[in-house]
CSV table of N, CA and C in Angstrom, one decimal:
chain,number,residue,atom,x,y,z
A,1,MET,N,-1.1,28.3,-8.7
A,1,MET,CA,0.4,28.5,-8.7
A,1,MET,C,0.8,28.4,-10.2
A,2,SER,N,1.6,29.3,-10.7
A,2,SER,CA,2.1,29.3,-12.0
A,2,SER,C,3.2,28.2,-12.2
A,3,ASP,N,3.4,27.8,-13.4
A,3,ASP,CA,4.5,26.8,-13.6
A,3,ASP,C,5.8,27.4,-13.2
A,4,GLY,N,6.1,28.7,-13.3
A,4,GLY,CA,7.4,29.2,-12.9
A,4,GLY,C,7.6,29.1,-11.4
A,5,ARG,N,6.5,29.4,-10.7
A,5,ARG,CA,6.6,29.3,-9.2
A,5,ARG,C,6.8,27.9,-8.8
A,6,ALA,N,6.1,26.9,-9.4
A,6,ALA,CA,6.3,25.5,-9.1
A,6,ALA,C,7.7,25.1,-9.3
A,7,ALA,N,8.3,25.5,-10.4
A,7,ALA,CA,9.7,25.2,-10.7
A,7,ALA,C,10.6,25.8,-9.6
A,8,GLN,N,10.3,27.0,-9.2
A,8,GLN,CA,11.1,27.7,-8.2
A,8,GLN,C,11.0,27.0,-6.9
A,9,VAL,N,9.8,26.6,-6.5
A,9,VAL,CA,9.5,26.0,-5.2
A,9,VAL,C,10.2,24.6,-5.1
A,10,TYR,N,10.2,23.9,-6.2
A,10,TYR,CA,10.6,22.5,-6.2
A,10,TYR,C,12.0,22.3,-6.9
A,11,SER,N,12.7,23.4,-7.2
A,11,SER,CA,14.0,23.2,-7.8
A,11,SER,C,14.9,22.5,-6.8
A,12,GLY,N,15.9,21.8,-7.4
A,12,GLY,CA,16.8,21.0,-6.5
A,12,GLY,C,17.5,21.8,-5.4
A,13,GLU,N,17.9,23.0,-5.7
A,13,GLU,CA,18.6,23.8,-4.7
A,13,GLU,C,17.7,24.2,-3.5
A,14,SER,N,16.5,24.6,-3.8
A,14,SER,CA,15.5,25.0,-2.8
A,14,SER,C,15.1,23.8,-1.9
A,15,LEU,N,15.2,22.6,-2.4
A,15,LEU,CA,14.8,21.5,-1.6
A,15,LEU,C,15.7,21.2,-0.4
A,16,LEU,N,16.9,21.8,-0.4
A,16,LEU,CA,17.8,21.7,0.8
A,16,LEU,C,17.3,22.5,2.0
A,17,PHE,N,16.6,23.6,1.7
A,17,PHE,CA,16.1,24.4,2.8
A,17,PHE,C,14.6,24.7,2.6
A,18,LEU,N,13.8,23.7,2.9
A,18,LEU,CA,12.4,23.8,2.7
A,18,LEU,C,11.7,24.7,3.7
A,19,THR,N,10.8,25.6,3.3
A,19,THR,CA,10.0,26.4,4.2
A,19,THR,C,8.8,25.6,4.6
A,20,ASP,N,8.2,26.2,5.6
A,20,ASP,CA,6.9,25.5,6.1
A,20,ASP,C,5.9,25.5,5.0
A,21,GLU,N,5.9,26.5,4.2
A,21,GLU,CA,4.9,26.6,3.1
A,21,GLU,C,5.2,25.5,2.0
A,22,GLN,N,6.5,25.3,1.7
A,22,GLN,CA,6.8,24.2,0.8
A,22,GLN,C,6.5,22.8,1.4
A,23,LEU,N,6.7,22.7,2.7
A,23,LEU,CA,6.4,21.4,3.3
A,23,LEU,C,4.9,21.2,3.3
A,24,ARG,N,4.1,22.2,3.5
A,24,ARG,CA,2.6,22.1,3.5
A,24,ARG,C,2.2,21.7,2.1
A,25,GLN,N,2.8,22.3,1.1
A,25,GLN,CA,2.4,22.0,-0.3
A,25,GLN,C,2.8,20.5,-0.6
A,26,GLY,N,3.9,20.0,0.0
A,26,GLY,CA,4.2,18.6,-0.2
A,26,GLY,C,3.2,17.7,0.5
A,27,ILE,N,2.8,18.1,1.7
A,27,ILE,CA,1.8,17.3,2.5
A,27,ILE,C,0.5,17.2,1.7
A,28,GLU,N,0.1,18.4,1.2
A,28,GLU,CA,-1.2,18.4,0.4
A,28,GLU,C,-1.1,17.6,-0.9
A,29,ALA,N,0.1,17.7,-1.5
A,29,ALA,CA,0.3,16.9,-2.7
A,29,ALA,C,0.1,15.4,-2.4
A,30,MET,N,0.7,15.0,-1.3
A,30,MET,CA,0.6,13.6,-0.9
A,30,MET,C,-0.9,13.2,-0.6
A,31,PHE,N,-1.6,14.0,0.1
A,31,PHE,CA,-3.0,13.8,0.3
A,31,PHE,C,-3.8,13.6,-1.0
A,32,PHE,N,-3.6,14.5,-2.0
A,32,PHE,CA,-4.3,14.4,-3.2
A,32,PHE,C,-3.8,13.3,-4.1
A,33,ALA,N,-2.5,13.0,-4.1
A,33,ALA,CA,-2.0,11.8,-4.8
A,33,ALA,C,-2.6,10.5,-4.2
A,34,TYR,N,-2.7,10.4,-2.9
A,34,TYR,CA,-3.2,9.2,-2.3
A,34,TYR,C,-4.7,9.0,-2.8
A,35,ARG,N,-5.4,10.1,-2.8
A,35,ARG,CA,-6.8,10.0,-3.3
A,35,ARG,C,-6.8,9.5,-4.7
A,36,GLY,N,-5.9,10.0,-5.6
A,36,GLY,CA,-5.9,9.4,-6.9
A,36,GLY,C,-5.4,8.0,-7.0
A,37,PHE,N,-4.5,7.7,-6.2
A,37,PHE,CA,-3.9,6.3,-6.1
A,37,PHE,C,-5.0,5.3,-5.7
A,38,THR,N,-5.9,5.7,-4.8
A,38,THR,CA,-6.9,4.8,-4.2
A,38,THR,C,-8.2,4.9,-5.0
A,39,ALA,N,-8.4,5.8,-5.8
A,39,ALA,CA,-9.7,6.0,-6.5
A,39,ALA,C,-10.1,4.8,-7.3
A,40,ASP,N,-9.3,4.3,-8.1
A,40,ASP,CA,-9.7,3.2,-9.0
A,40,ASP,C,-10.0,1.9,-8.2
A,41,PRO,N,-9.1,1.5,-7.2
A,41,PRO,CA,-9.5,0.4,-6.4
A,41,PRO,C,-10.7,0.6,-5.6
A,42,ASP,N,-10.9,1.9,-5.1
A,42,ASP,CA,-12.1,2.1,-4.3
A,42,ASP,C,-13.4,1.9,-5.1
A,43,ARG,N,-13.4,2.2,-6.4
A,43,ARG,CA,-14.5,2.0,-7.2
A,43,ARG,C,-14.8,0.5,-7.4
A,44,ILE,N,-13.7,-0.3,-7.6
A,44,ILE,CA,-13.8,-1.7,-7.7
A,44,ILE,C,-14.3,-2.3,-6.4
A,45,LEU,N,-13.7,-1.9,-5.3
A,45,LEU,CA,-14.1,-2.5,-3.9
A,45,LEU,C,-15.5,-2.1,-3.5
A,46,GLY,N,-15.9,-0.9,-3.9
A,46,GLY,CA,-17.2,-0.4,-3.6
A,46,GLY,C,-18.3,-1.2,-4.1
A,47,LYS,N,-18.1,-1.8,-5.3
A,47,LYS,CA,-19.1,-2.7,-5.9
A,47,LYS,C,-19.3,-4.0,-5.1
A,48,MET,N,-18.3,-4.3,-4.3
A,48,MET,CA,-18.3,-5.5,-3.5
A,48,MET,C,-18.6,-5.2,-2.0
A,49,ALA,N,-18.8,-4.0,-1.7
A,49,ALA,CA,-19.0,-3.5,-0.3
A,49,ALA,C,-17.8,-3.8,0.6
A,50,TYR,N,-16.6,-3.6,-0.1
A,50,TYR,CA,-15.3,-3.7,0.6
A,50,TYR,C,-14.7,-2.3,0.7
A,51,GLY,N,-13.7,-2.2,1.6
A,51,GLY,CA,-13.0,-1.0,1.8
A,51,GLY,C,-11.5,-1.2,1.6
A,52,ARG,N,-10.8,-0.2,2.0
A,52,ARG,CA,-9.3,-0.2,1.8
A,52,ARG,C,-8.6,-1.2,2.7
A,53,ALA,N,-9.2,-1.5,3.8
A,53,ALA,CA,-8.6,-2.5,4.7
A,53,ALA,C,-8.7,-3.9,4.0
A,54,HIS,N,-9.7,-4.2,3.3
A,54,HIS,CA,-9.8,-5.4,2.5
A,54,HIS,C,-8.7,-5.4,1.4
A,55,HIS,N,-8.6,-4.3,0.8
A,55,HIS,CA,-7.6,-4.1,-0.3
A,55,HIS,C,-6.2,-4.4,0.3
A,56,ARG,N,-5.8,-3.8,1.4
A,56,ARG,CA,-4.5,-4.0,2.0
A,56,ARG,C,-4.3,-5.4,2.4
A,57,ALA,N,-5.3,-6.0,3.0
A,57,ALA,CA,-5.1,-7.4,3.4
A,57,ALA,C,-4.9,-8.3,2.1
A,58,VAL,N,-5.7,-8.1,1.1
A,58,VAL,CA,-5.5,-8.9,-0.1
A,58,VAL,C,-4.2,-8.7,-0.8
A,59,HIS,N,-3.7,-7.4,-0.8
A,59,HIS,CA,-2.4,-7.1,-1.4
A,59,HIS,C,-1.3,-7.8,-0.6
A,60,PHE,N,-1.3,-7.7,0.7
A,60,PHE,CA,-0.1,-8.3,1.4
A,60,PHE,C,-0.2,-9.8,1.5
A,61,ILE,N,-1.4,-10.4,1.5
A,61,ILE,CA,-1.5,-11.9,1.4
A,61,ILE,C,-1.0,-12.3,0.1
A,62,ASN,N,-1.3,-11.6,-0.9
A,62,ASN,CA,-0.7,-12.0,-2.3
A,62,ASN,C,0.8,-11.8,-2.3
A,63,ARG,N,1.3,-10.8,-1.7
A,63,ARG,CA,2.8,-10.6,-1.7
A,63,ARG,C,3.5,-11.7,-0.9
A,64,ALA,N,2.9,-12.2,0.1
A,64,ALA,CA,3.5,-13.2,1.0
A,64,ALA,C,2.5,-14.4,1.2
A,65,PRO,N,2.3,-15.2,0.2
A,65,PRO,CA,1.3,-16.3,0.4
A,65,PRO,C,1.8,-17.2,1.6
A,66,GLY,N,0.8,-17.5,2.5
A,66,GLY,CA,1.1,-18.3,3.7
A,66,GLY,C,1.5,-17.5,4.9
A,67,THR,N,1.4,-16.1,4.7
A,67,THR,CA,1.7,-15.3,5.8
A,67,THR,C,0.8,-15.6,7.0
A,68,THR,N,1.3,-15.3,8.2
A,68,THR,CA,0.4,-15.6,9.3
A,68,THR,C,-0.4,-14.4,9.7
A,69,VAL,N,-1.5,-14.6,10.4
A,69,VAL,CA,-2.3,-13.5,10.9
A,69,VAL,C,-1.5,-12.5,11.7
A,70,ASN,N,-0.6,-13.0,12.5
A,70,ASN,CA,0.2,-12.1,13.3
A,70,ASN,C,1.1,-11.2,12.5
A,71,ASN,N,1.7,-11.8,11.4
A,71,ASN,CA,2.6,-11.1,10.5
A,71,ASN,C,1.7,-10.0,9.8
A,72,LEU,N,0.5,-10.4,9.4
A,72,LEU,CA,-0.3,-9.4,8.7
A,72,LEU,C,-0.7,-8.3,9.6
A,73,LEU,N,-1.0,-8.6,10.9
A,73,LEU,CA,-1.3,-7.6,11.9
A,73,LEU,C,-0.1,-6.6,12.0
A,74,ALA,N,1.1,-7.1,12.0
A,74,ALA,CA,2.3,-6.2,12.2
A,74,ALA,C,2.5,-5.3,11.0
A,75,ILE,N,2.3,-5.9,9.8
A,75,ILE,CA,2.4,-5.1,8.5
A,75,ILE,C,1.4,-4.0,8.4
A,76,LEU,N,0.1,-4.4,8.7
A,76,LEU,CA,-1.0,-3.4,8.5
A,76,LEU,C,-1.1,-2.4,9.7
A,77,GLY,N,-0.6,-2.8,10.9
A,77,GLY,CA,-0.7,-1.9,12.0
A,77,GLY,C,-2.2,-1.6,12.4
A,78,VAL,N,-3.0,-2.6,12.3
A,78,VAL,CA,-4.4,-2.5,12.8
A,78,VAL,C,-4.6,-3.4,14.0
A,79,THR,N,-5.8,-3.3,14.6
A,79,THR,CA,-6.1,-4.1,15.8
A,79,THR,C,-6.5,-5.5,15.3
A,80,LYS,N,-6.4,-6.4,16.2
A,80,LYS,CA,-6.7,-7.8,15.9
A,80,LYS,C,-8.2,-7.9,15.5
A,81,GLN,N,-9.0,-7.2,16.3
A,81,GLN,CA,-10.5,-7.2,16.0
A,81,GLN,C,-10.8,-6.7,14.6
A,82,SER,N,-10.1,-5.6,14.2
A,82,SER,CA,-10.3,-5.0,12.9
A,82,SER,C,-9.9,-6.0,11.8
A,83,LEU,N,-8.7,-6.6,12.0
A,83,LEU,CA,-8.3,-7.5,11.0
A,83,LEU,C,-9.2,-8.7,10.9
A,84,ASN,N,-9.6,-9.2,12.1
A,84,ASN,CA,-10.5,-10.4,12.1
A,84,ASN,C,-11.8,-10.1,11.3
A,85,ARG,N,-12.3,-9.0,11.5
A,85,ARG,CA,-13.5,-8.6,10.8
A,85,ARG,C,-13.3,-8.7,9.3
A,86,VAL,N,-12.2,-8.1,8.8
A,86,VAL,CA,-11.9,-8.1,7.4
A,86,VAL,C,-11.6,-9.5,6.9
A,87,LEU,N,-10.8,-10.3,7.6
A,87,LEU,CA,-10.5,-11.6,7.2
A,87,LEU,C,-11.8,-12.5,7.2
A,88,ARG,N,-12.7,-12.4,8.2
A,88,ARG,CA,-13.9,-13.2,8.2
A,88,ARG,C,-14.7,-12.9,6.9
A,89,THR,N,-14.8,-11.7,6.5
A,89,THR,CA,-15.5,-11.4,5.2
A,89,THR,C,-14.8,-12.0,4.0
A,90,LEU,N,-13.5,-11.8,3.9
A,90,LEU,CA,-12.8,-12.3,2.8
A,90,LEU,C,-12.8,-13.8,2.7
A,91,ILE,N,-12.8,-14.5,3.9
A,91,ILE,CA,-12.8,-15.9,3.9
A,91,ILE,C,-14.2,-16.4,3.5
A,92,SER,N,-15.3,-15.8,4.1
A,92,SER,CA,-16.6,-16.2,3.8
A,92,SER,C,-17.0,-16.0,2.4
A,93,ASP,N,-16.4,-14.9,1.8
A,93,ASP,CA,-16.7,-14.6,0.4
A,93,ASP,C,-15.8,-15.5,-0.6
A,94,GLY,N,-15.0,-16.3,0.0
A,94,GLY,CA,-14.2,-17.2,-0.9
A,94,GLY,C,-13.0,-16.6,-1.5
A,95,LEU,N,-12.5,-15.5,-1.0
A,95,LEU,CA,-11.3,-14.8,-1.5
A,95,LEU,C,-10.0,-15.2,-0.8
A,96,VAL,N,-10.1,-15.6,0.4
A,96,VAL,CA,-9.0,-15.9,1.2
A,96,VAL,C,-9.2,-17.3,1.9
A,97,GLU,N,-8.2,-18.1,2.0
A,97,GLU,CA,-8.2,-19.4,2.7
A,97,GLU,C,-7.3,-19.3,3.9
A,98,SER,N,-7.8,-19.8,5.0
A,98,SER,CA,-7.0,-19.8,6.2
A,98,SER,C,-6.7,-21.3,6.5
A,99,ARG,N,-5.4,-21.6,6.7
A,99,ARG,CA,-4.9,-22.9,6.9
A,99,ARG,C,-4.2,-23.0,8.3
A,100,VAL,N,-4.4,-24.0,9.0
A,100,VAL,CA,-3.8,-24.3,10.3
A,100,VAL,C,-2.3,-24.5,10.0
A,101,GLY,N,-1.5,-23.9,10.9
A,101,GLY,CA,0.0,-24.1,10.8
A,101,GLY,C,0.4,-25.6,11.0
A,102,THR,N,1.4,-26.0,10.3
A,102,THR,CA,1.9,-27.4,10.4
A,102,THR,C,2.7,-27.6,11.6
A,103,SER,N,3.6,-26.6,11.9
A,103,SER,CA,4.4,-26.8,13.1
A,103,SER,C,3.8,-26.2,14.4
A,104,ASP,N,2.9,-25.2,14.2
A,104,ASP,CA,2.2,-24.6,15.4
A,104,ASP,C,0.7,-24.5,15.0
A,105,LYS,N,0.0,-25.4,15.6
A,105,LYS,CA,-1.5,-25.5,15.3
A,105,LYS,C,-2.2,-24.2,15.6
A,106,ARG,N,-1.6,-23.3,16.5
A,106,ARG,CA,-2.3,-22.1,16.8
A,106,ARG,C,-2.2,-21.0,15.7
A,107,GLU,N,-1.2,-21.2,14.8
A,107,GLU,CA,-1.0,-20.2,13.7
A,107,GLU,C,-2.0,-20.5,12.6
A,108,ARG,N,-2.4,-19.4,12.0
A,108,ARG,CA,-3.3,-19.4,10.8
A,108,ARG,C,-2.5,-18.8,9.7
A,109,HIS,N,-2.3,-19.6,8.6
A,109,HIS,CA,-1.6,-19.1,7.4
A,109,HIS,C,-2.6,-18.7,6.3
A,110,LEU,N,-2.4,-17.6,5.7
A,110,LEU,CA,-3.4,-17.0,4.8
A,110,LEU,C,-2.9,-17.1,3.3
A,111,TYR,N,-3.9,-17.5,2.5
A,111,TYR,CA,-3.6,-17.7,1.1
A,111,TYR,C,-4.8,-17.1,0.3
A,112,LEU,N,-4.5,-16.5,-0.9
A,112,LEU,CA,-5.6,-16.1,-1.7
A,112,LEU,C,-6.1,-17.3,-2.5
A,113,THR,N,-7.4,-17.3,-2.7
A,113,THR,CA,-8.0,-18.3,-3.5
A,113,THR,C,-7.9,-17.9,-5.0
A,114,GLU,N,-8.4,-18.6,-5.9
A,114,GLU,CA,-8.4,-18.2,-7.3
A,114,GLU,C,-9.1,-16.9,-7.5
A,115,SER,N,-10.3,-16.8,-6.8
A,115,SER,CA,-11.1,-15.6,-6.9
A,115,SER,C,-10.3,-14.4,-6.2
A,116,GLY,N,-9.7,-14.7,-5.1
A,116,GLY,CA,-8.9,-13.6,-4.5
A,116,GLY,C,-7.7,-13.1,-5.3
A,117,LEU,N,-7.1,-14.1,-6.0
A,117,LEU,CA,-6.0,-13.7,-7.0
A,117,LEU,C,-6.5,-12.8,-8.1
A,118,LYS,N,-7.7,-13.1,-8.6
A,118,LYS,CA,-8.3,-12.3,-9.7
A,118,LYS,C,-8.6,-10.9,-9.2
A,119,LEU,N,-9.2,-10.8,-7.9
A,119,LEU,CA,-9.5,-9.5,-7.4
A,119,LEU,C,-8.2,-8.7,-7.2
A,120,GLU,N,-7.2,-9.3,-6.6
A,120,GLU,CA,-5.9,-8.7,-6.4
A,120,GLU,C,-5.3,-8.2,-7.7
A,121,GLN,N,-5.4,-9.0,-8.7
A,121,GLN,CA,-4.9,-8.6,-10.0
A,121,GLN,C,-5.6,-7.4,-10.6
A,122,GLU,N,-6.9,-7.4,-10.5
A,122,GLU,CA,-7.7,-6.2,-10.9
A,122,GLU,C,-7.4,-4.9,-10.2
A,123,LEU,N,-7.2,-5.0,-8.9
A,123,LEU,CA,-6.9,-3.9,-8.0
A,123,LEU,C,-5.5,-3.4,-8.4
A,124,SER,N,-4.6,-4.3,-8.5
A,124,SER,CA,-3.2,-3.9,-8.7
A,124,SER,C,-3.0,-3.4,-10.1
A,125,ASP,N,-3.7,-4.0,-11.1
A,125,ASP,CA,-3.6,-3.5,-12.5
A,125,ASP,C,-4.0,-2.0,-12.6
A,126,ALA,N,-5.1,-1.6,-11.8
A,126,ALA,CA,-5.5,-0.3,-11.8
A,126,ALA,C,-4.5,0.7,-11.2
A,127,GLN,N,-3.9,0.2,-10.1
A,127,GLN,CA,-2.8,1.1,-9.5
A,127,GLN,C,-1.5,1.1,-10.3
A,128,ARG,N,-1.2,0.0,-10.9
A,128,ARG,CA,0.0,-0.1,-11.7
A,128,ARG,C,-0.1,0.9,-12.9
A,129,ALA,N,-1.3,0.9,-13.5
A,129,ALA,CA,-1.5,1.8,-14.7
A,129,ALA,C,-1.3,3.2,-14.3
A,130,ARG,N,-1.9,3.6,-13.2
A,130,ARG,CA,-1.8,5.0,-12.7
A,130,ARG,C,-0.3,5.3,-12.4
A,131,MET,N,0.4,4.4,-11.7
A,131,MET,CA,1.8,4.7,-11.3
A,131,MET,C,2.7,4.7,-12.5
A,132,ARG,N,2.4,3.7,-13.5
A,132,ARG,CA,3.2,3.6,-14.7
A,132,ARG,C,3.2,5.0,-15.5
A,133,ALA,N,2.0,5.5,-15.6
A,133,ALA,CA,1.8,6.8,-16.3
A,133,ALA,C,2.5,7.9,-15.6
A,134,ALA,N,2.3,8.0,-14.3
A,134,ALA,CA,3.0,9.0,-13.5
A,134,ALA,C,4.5,8.9,-13.6
A,135,PHE,N,5.0,7.7,-13.4
A,135,PHE,CA,6.5,7.5,-13.5
A,135,PHE,C,7.0,7.8,-14.9
A,136,ARG,N,6.3,7.4,-15.9
A,136,ARG,CA,6.7,7.7,-17.3
A,136,ARG,C,6.8,9.2,-17.5
A,137,ASP,N,5.8,10.0,-17.0
A,137,ASP,CA,5.7,11.4,-17.1
A,137,ASP,C,6.9,12.1,-16.3
A,138,ALA,N,7.1,11.6,-15.1
A,138,ALA,CA,8.1,12.2,-14.3
A,138,ALA,C,9.6,11.9,-14.7
A,139,GLY,N,9.8,10.7,-15.2
A,139,GLY,CA,11.2,10.4,-15.7
A,139,GLY,C,11.9,9.6,-14.6
A,140,PRO,N,13.0,8.9,-15.0
A,140,PRO,CA,13.7,8.0,-14.1
A,140,PRO,C,14.3,8.6,-12.9
A,141,GLU,N,14.8,9.9,-13.1
A,141,GLU,CA,15.5,10.5,-11.9
A,141,GLU,C,14.4,10.9,-10.9
A,142,ALA,N,13.3,11.3,-11.3
A,142,ALA,CA,12.2,11.7,-10.3
A,142,ALA,C,11.7,10.4,-9.7
A,143,VAL,N,11.6,9.3,-10.4
A,143,VAL,CA,11.1,8.1,-9.8
A,143,VAL,C,12.1,7.6,-8.7
A,144,ALA,N,13.4,7.7,-9.0
A,144,ALA,CA,14.4,7.3,-8.0
A,144,ALA,C,14.3,8.2,-6.8
A,145,GLY,N,14.1,9.5,-7.0
A,145,GLY,CA,14.0,10.4,-5.9
A,145,GLY,C,12.7,10.2,-5.1
A,146,PHE,N,11.6,9.9,-5.8
A,146,PHE,CA,10.3,9.6,-5.1
A,146,PHE,C,10.5,8.4,-4.2
A,147,LYS,N,11.0,7.3,-4.7
A,147,LYS,CA,11.2,6.1,-3.9
A,147,LYS,C,12.1,6.4,-2.7
A,148,GLN,N,13.1,7.2,-2.9
A,148,GLN,CA,14.1,7.5,-1.8
A,148,GLN,C,13.3,8.3,-0.7
A,149,VAL,N,12.5,9.3,-1.1
A,149,VAL,CA,11.7,10.1,-0.2
A,149,VAL,C,10.7,9.2,0.6
A,150,LEU,N,10.0,8.3,-0.1
A,150,LEU,CA,9.1,7.4,0.6
A,150,LEU,C,9.8,6.5,1.6
A,151,GLU,N,10.9,6.0,1.3
A,151,GLU,CA,11.6,5.1,2.2
A,151,GLU,C,12.1,5.9,3.4
A,152,ALA,N,12.6,7.2,3.1
A,152,ALA,CA,13.1,8.0,4.2
A,152,ALA,C,11.9,8.4,5.2
A,153,MET,N,10.7,8.4,4.7
A,153,MET,CA,9.6,8.8,5.6
A,153,MET,C,9.1,7.6,6.5
A,154,MET,N,9.5,6.4,6.1
A,154,MET,CA,9.1,5.3,6.9
A,154,MET,C,9.7,5.2,8.3
A,155,ASP,N,9.0,4.8,9.3
A,155,ASP,CA,9.6,4.5,10.6
A,155,ASP,C,10.6,3.4,10.4
A,156,ALA,N,11.6,3.3,11.2
A,156,ALA,CA,12.7,2.3,11.1
A,156,ALA,C,12.1,0.8,11.0
A,157,ASP,N,11.2,0.5,11.9
A,157,ASP,CA,10.6,-0.8,11.8
A,157,ASP,C,9.8,-1.1,10.5
A,158,MET,N,9.1,-0.1,10.1
A,158,MET,CA,8.4,-0.3,8.8
A,158,MET,C,9.3,-0.4,7.6
A,159,ARG,N,10.4,0.4,7.7
A,159,ARG,CA,11.4,0.3,6.6
A,159,ARG,C,12.0,-1.1,6.5
A,160,ARG,N,12.3,-1.6,7.7
A,160,ARG,CA,12.8,-3.0,7.7
A,160,ARG,C,11.8,-4.0,7.1
A,161,ALA,N,10.6,-3.9,7.5
A,161,ALA,CA,9.5,-4.8,7.0
A,161,ALA,C,9.4,-4.6,5.5
A,162,TYR,N,9.4,-3.3,5.0
A,162,TYR,CA,9.3,-3.0,3.6
A,162,TYR,C,10.4,-3.6,2.8
A,163,ILE,N,11.6,-3.4,3.3
A,163,ILE,CA,12.8,-4.0,2.6
A,163,ILE,C,12.8,-5.5,2.6
A,164,LYS,N,12.4,-6.1,3.7
A,164,LYS,CA,12.3,-7.6,3.7
A,164,LYS,C,11.2,-8.0,2.7
A,165,LEU,N,10.1,-7.4,2.6
A,165,LEU,CA,9.1,-7.8,1.6
A,165,LEU,C,9.5,-7.5,0.2
A,166,ARG,N,10.1,-6.3,0.0
A,166,ARG,CA,10.6,-5.9,-1.3
A,166,ARG,C,11.7,-6.9,-1.8
A,167,ASP,N,12.6,-7.3,-0.9
A,167,ASP,CA,13.7,-8.2,-1.4
A,167,ASP,C,13.3,-9.7,-1.3
A,168,GLY,N,12.0,-9.9,-1.0
A,168,GLY,CA,11.5,-11.3,-1.0
A,168,GLY,C,12.1,-12.2,0.1
A,169,ALA,N,12.6,-11.6,1.2
A,169,ALA,CA,13.1,-12.4,2.3
A,169,ALA,C,12.0,-12.9,3.2
């Protein structure tokens, strides 16, 4: 696609009435962008025989230290069995610590260890560098629009969870 066609397809006015072809292009752009967004962390995780599920768990435990297993299940939208497999590995490798709840002994609260914090920092640094470069190239108006589109694509429950996490509540 030439630059002229790209400008025509994605001009502000044409975005009000998107064709199926334009939507397909957007879907494909998201798939390819996601591959780029996950490429650097995948290389880091691959050296440790970890996958994206480990990355997501480490990310959200870091964002909410002391989060419960049930809360992490709700955020990640995975099965308990799948999450338990990931957590067992992270705990046995010394990256995550599981503590018994003080008010409810059935609860398990999750924290990153010093090693877990280092891994999370390395993974996030790689993604922040990629996003920072893309945001800088796109400009502030595009960044605001991108965030708005992402939030609009979230299911209502996920948007509430995202806003709660984003706002530190």
